[in-house]
Amino acid sequence: MSEVKYDVSEVLISEEQLKQRVKELGAQITKDFEGEELLLVGILKGSVPFLADLMRTITLETVKLDFMVVSSYGSGTVSSGKINIKKDLETDIRGKNVIVVEDIIDSGNTLSCLKEVLLQREPKSLKIATMLDKPSRRQSPITPDYCGFAVEDKFIVGYGLDLDQKYRHLPYISWVKTE
Ligand code: IMP
Ligand code: MG
C-alpha cells in the first residue's frame, strides 16, 4: 500500500497575519482584565504555539499558566456530552479569572463539556480563547470570547494543529491537499 502524500505548502493564514491577530487579542484581554489576575489554561497539545504567543502580548502584572489534556469520547457518543480528562489542572480555580486557550473549535463538543466541568469549580470568570473557529461545523452551542480567525470547513494544519501529530510546528496555517 503506498503512503498518502500531503501537500501543506499553500498558506491560508500567514505567520505575519497570525502574529498581528494574536497581538490584537492580547491587547483586548489586557484591557478586559485590567487590575485583575489571570490564569491561562492551555489545552494540550494544539494550543501550545498560540498560548506561547498570546501570553507574551498580555501586559497584566499577573498571568499564570496551567494545562489540561482532554479527549471527547468517540463519535459513537455524540450526544453524551462527556469528556475524558487525561490530565487535570494543578491549580484550584475557585474565585479565579480563567481563560481556556484552544487551537480550534470545530463541533464544540469538547469545549462545551469542559466548560461545564470547569464552571462547577466556581471560577470568578471563565472565558474561551481560540485561534481558529469553524462555526459551520458546530454541534454544541459554544461561542468563543476571543477568536483569531473564523475559517471554512476544510481540514487545516500548522500553528499547533496536526494531522496524525504532524505539521504542528508550521508557523503558518495551511490546508491539507492529498496528492
Ligand atoms: P471539537 O470542537 O470538540 O470538535 O474538537 C476540536 C478539536 O478537533 C481541536 O482541538 C482539534 O484537535 C481537532 N480539529 C478540528 N478541526 C481540525 C482541523 O481542521 N485540523 C486539525 N485539527 C482539527
Ligand atoms: Mg485539540
Coordinates of C-alpha atoms and ligand atoms in Angstrom, one line a residue:
M1 CA 0.0 0.0 0.0
S2 CA 1.5 3.3 -1.0
E3 CA 1.6 6.1 1.5
V4 CA -0.7 9.0 1.0
K5 CA 1.2 12.2 0.4
Y6 CA 0.0 15.5 1.7
D7 CA 0.8 19.0 0.4
V8 CA 0.7 21.6 3.1
S9 CA 2.5 24.3 1.2
E10 CA -0.4 26.5 0.4
V11 CA -0.6 29.2 3.1
L12 CA -4.1 30.0 4.3
I13 CA -3.1 32.3 7.1
S14 CA 0.4 33.7 7.2
E15 CA 2.8 33.9 10.1
E16 CA 2.5 37.7 9.9
Q17 CA -1.3 37.6 10.0
L18 CA -1.3 35.2 12.9
K19 CA 1.2 37.5 14.8
Q20 CA -0.9 40.6 14.2
R21 CA -4.1 39.0 15.2
V22 CA -2.6 37.5 18.4
K23 CA -1.4 40.9 19.3
E24 CA -4.9 42.3 19.0
L25 CA -6.3 39.5 21.1
G26 CA -3.7 40.1 23.8
A27 CA -4.5 43.8 23.9
Q28 CA -8.2 43.1 24.2
I29 CA -7.6 40.6 27.1
T30 CA -5.2 43.0 28.8
K31 CA -8.0 45.7 28.7
D32 CA -10.7 43.3 29.8
F33 CA -8.8 42.1 32.8
E34 CA -7.1 45.3 33.9
G35 CA -6.2 45.2 37.6
E36 CA -7.1 41.5 37.8
E37 CA -5.1 38.3 38.0
L38 CA -5.5 35.9 35.1
L39 CA -5.0 32.1 34.6
L40 CA -4.5 30.8 31.1
V41 CA -5.4 27.2 30.7
G42 CA -3.8 25.6 27.6
I43 CA -5.4 22.5 26.2
L44 CA -2.6 20.3 25.1
K45 CA -1.2 19.8 22.6
G46 CA -2.6 22.0 19.9
S47 CA -2.8 25.3 21.9
V48 CA 1.0 25.5 22.5
P49 CA 2.1 27.9 19.8
F50 CA -1.0 30.2 20.3
L51 CA -0.6 30.1 24.1
A52 CA 3.1 30.9 23.9
D53 CA 2.5 33.9 21.6
L54 CA -0.6 35.1 23.3
M55 CA 0.8 35.2 26.9
R56 CA 3.6 37.4 25.7
T57 CA 1.1 40.0 24.3
I58 CA -0.8 40.3 27.6
T59 CA 0.7 43.0 29.7
L60 CA -1.1 42.3 33.0
E61 CA 1.1 42.0 36.1
T62 CA -0.1 38.5 37.0
V63 CA -0.6 35.9 34.3
K64 CA -0.4 32.3 35.4
L65 CA -0.4 29.1 33.3
D66 CA -1.8 25.7 33.7
F67 CA -2.6 22.9 31.3
M68 CA -5.2 20.2 30.6
V69 CA -5.3 17.2 28.4
V70 CA -8.8 16.2 27.4
S71 CA -10.4 14.0 24.8
S72 CA -14.0 13.6 23.9
Y73 CA -15.4 10.1 23.9
G74 CA -15.6 8.6 20.4
S75 CA -18.0 9.6 17.8
G76 CA -20.5 7.0 18.9
T77 CA -21.4 9.2 21.9
V78 CA -22.0 12.4 20.1
S79 CA -24.9 13.4 22.3
S80 CA -23.5 12.2 25.6
G81 CA -21.6 15.4 26.3
K82 CA -18.9 13.7 28.1
I83 CA -15.2 14.3 28.1
N84 CA -12.3 12.3 29.4
I85 CA -9.8 14.4 31.4
K86 CA -6.4 12.8 30.9
K87 CA -4.5 15.5 32.7
D88 CA -6.3 17.8 35.1
L89 CA -5.3 21.3 36.4
E90 CA -2.9 21.7 39.2
T91 CA -4.5 25.0 40.1
D92 CA -7.6 25.4 42.2
I93 CA -9.6 27.8 40.0
R94 CA -12.2 28.8 42.6
G95 CA -12.6 32.5 42.5
K96 CA -10.0 32.9 39.7
N97 CA -10.3 34.5 36.3
V98 CA -9.7 31.7 33.8
I99 CA -9.3 31.7 30.0
V100 CA -9.3 28.4 28.3
V101 CA -6.9 28.5 25.3
E102 CA -7.6 26.3 22.4
D103 CA -6.3 25.8 18.9
I104 CA -9.6 25.4 17.1
I105 CA -13.3 24.9 17.8
D106 CA -14.9 22.5 15.5
S107 CA -18.1 20.7 16.7
G108 CA -17.7 22.5 20.0
N109 CA -18.4 19.3 21.9
T110 CA -15.1 19.1 23.7
L111 CA -15.2 22.7 24.9
S112 CA -18.8 22.8 25.9
C113 CA -18.3 19.8 28.2
L114 CA -15.1 21.1 29.5
K115 CA -16.7 24.5 30.2
E116 CA -19.4 22.7 32.3
V117 CA -16.8 20.8 34.3
L118 CA -14.8 23.9 35.0
L119 CA -17.8 26.0 35.9
Q120 CA -18.6 23.5 38.7
R121 CA -15.4 24.6 40.3
E122 CA -16.7 28.1 40.6
P123 CA -14.2 30.3 39.0
K124 CA -14.7 34.1 39.2
S125 CA -14.9 34.1 35.4
L126 CA -14.5 31.6 32.6
K127 CA -13.7 32.7 29.0
I128 CA -12.7 30.8 25.9
A129 CA -9.9 31.9 23.5
T130 CA -9.4 30.1 20.3
M131 CA -7.1 30.9 17.4
L132 CA -9.4 29.3 14.8
D133 CA -13.1 28.7 14.6
K134 CA -15.2 26.6 12.2
P135 CA -18.6 27.9 13.1
S136 CA -20.3 26.0 10.3
R137 CA -19.4 22.7 12.0
R138 CA -20.9 23.4 15.4
Q139 CA -22.9 20.7 17.2
S140 CA -22.8 22.2 20.7
P141 CA -23.7 25.8 21.3
I142 CA -20.5 27.4 22.2
T143 CA -19.1 30.8 21.1
P144 CA -15.5 31.9 21.8
D145 CA -15.0 35.1 23.8
Y146 CA -11.7 35.7 21.9
C147 CA -11.2 34.3 18.4
G148 CA -8.4 34.7 16.0
F149 CA -9.9 33.7 12.6
A150 CA -13.1 32.0 11.5
V151 CA -12.3 29.5 8.8
E152 CA -14.4 27.5 6.4
D153 CA -15.0 23.8 6.7
K154 CA -11.6 22.4 5.4
F155 CA -9.0 20.4 7.3
I156 CA -6.2 22.7 8.2
V157 CA -2.8 22.2 9.9
G158 CA 0.0 24.3 11.4
Y159 CA 0.4 26.7 14.3
G160 CA -0.4 23.8 16.7
L161 CA -2.9 21.9 14.5
D162 CA -1.9 18.5 13.4
L163 CA -2.6 15.7 11.0
D164 CA -1.7 12.5 12.8
Q165 CA 0.6 14.5 15.1
K166 CA 2.4 16.1 12.1
Y167 CA 2.7 19.7 11.0
R168 CA 2.0 21.3 14.4
H169 CA 5.3 23.1 14.0
L170 CA 4.5 25.0 10.9
P171 CA 4.5 28.8 11.7
Y172 CA 1.5 29.4 9.4
I173 CA -1.9 27.8 8.8
S174 CA -2.2 25.7 5.7
W175 CA -4.8 23.4 4.2
V176 CA -4.1 19.8 3.5
K177 CA -4.3 18.6 0.0
T178 CA -3.8 14.9 -0.9
E179 CA -1.6 14.3 -3.9
Ligands
IMP1 P1 -14.4 19.7 18.8 O1 -14.7 21.2 18.8 O2 -14.9 19.1 20.0 O3 -15.0 19.1 17.5 O4 -12.9 19.4 18.8 C1 -12.0 20.3 18.3 C2 -10.6 19.6 18.1 O5 -10.6 18.9 16.9 C3 -9.5 20.5 18.1 O6 -8.9 20.8 19.3 C4 -8.5 19.8 17.1 O7 -7.7 19.0 17.9 C5 -9.4 19.0 16.2 N1 -9.7 19.6 14.9 C6 -10.8 20.1 14.4 N2 -10.7 20.6 13.2 C7 -9.4 20.5 12.9 C8 -8.6 20.8 11.7 O8 -9.0 21.4 10.7 N3 -7.3 20.5 11.8 C9 -6.7 19.9 12.8 N4 -7.4 19.5 13.9 C10 -8.7 19.8 14.0
MG2 MG -7.2 19.9 20.2

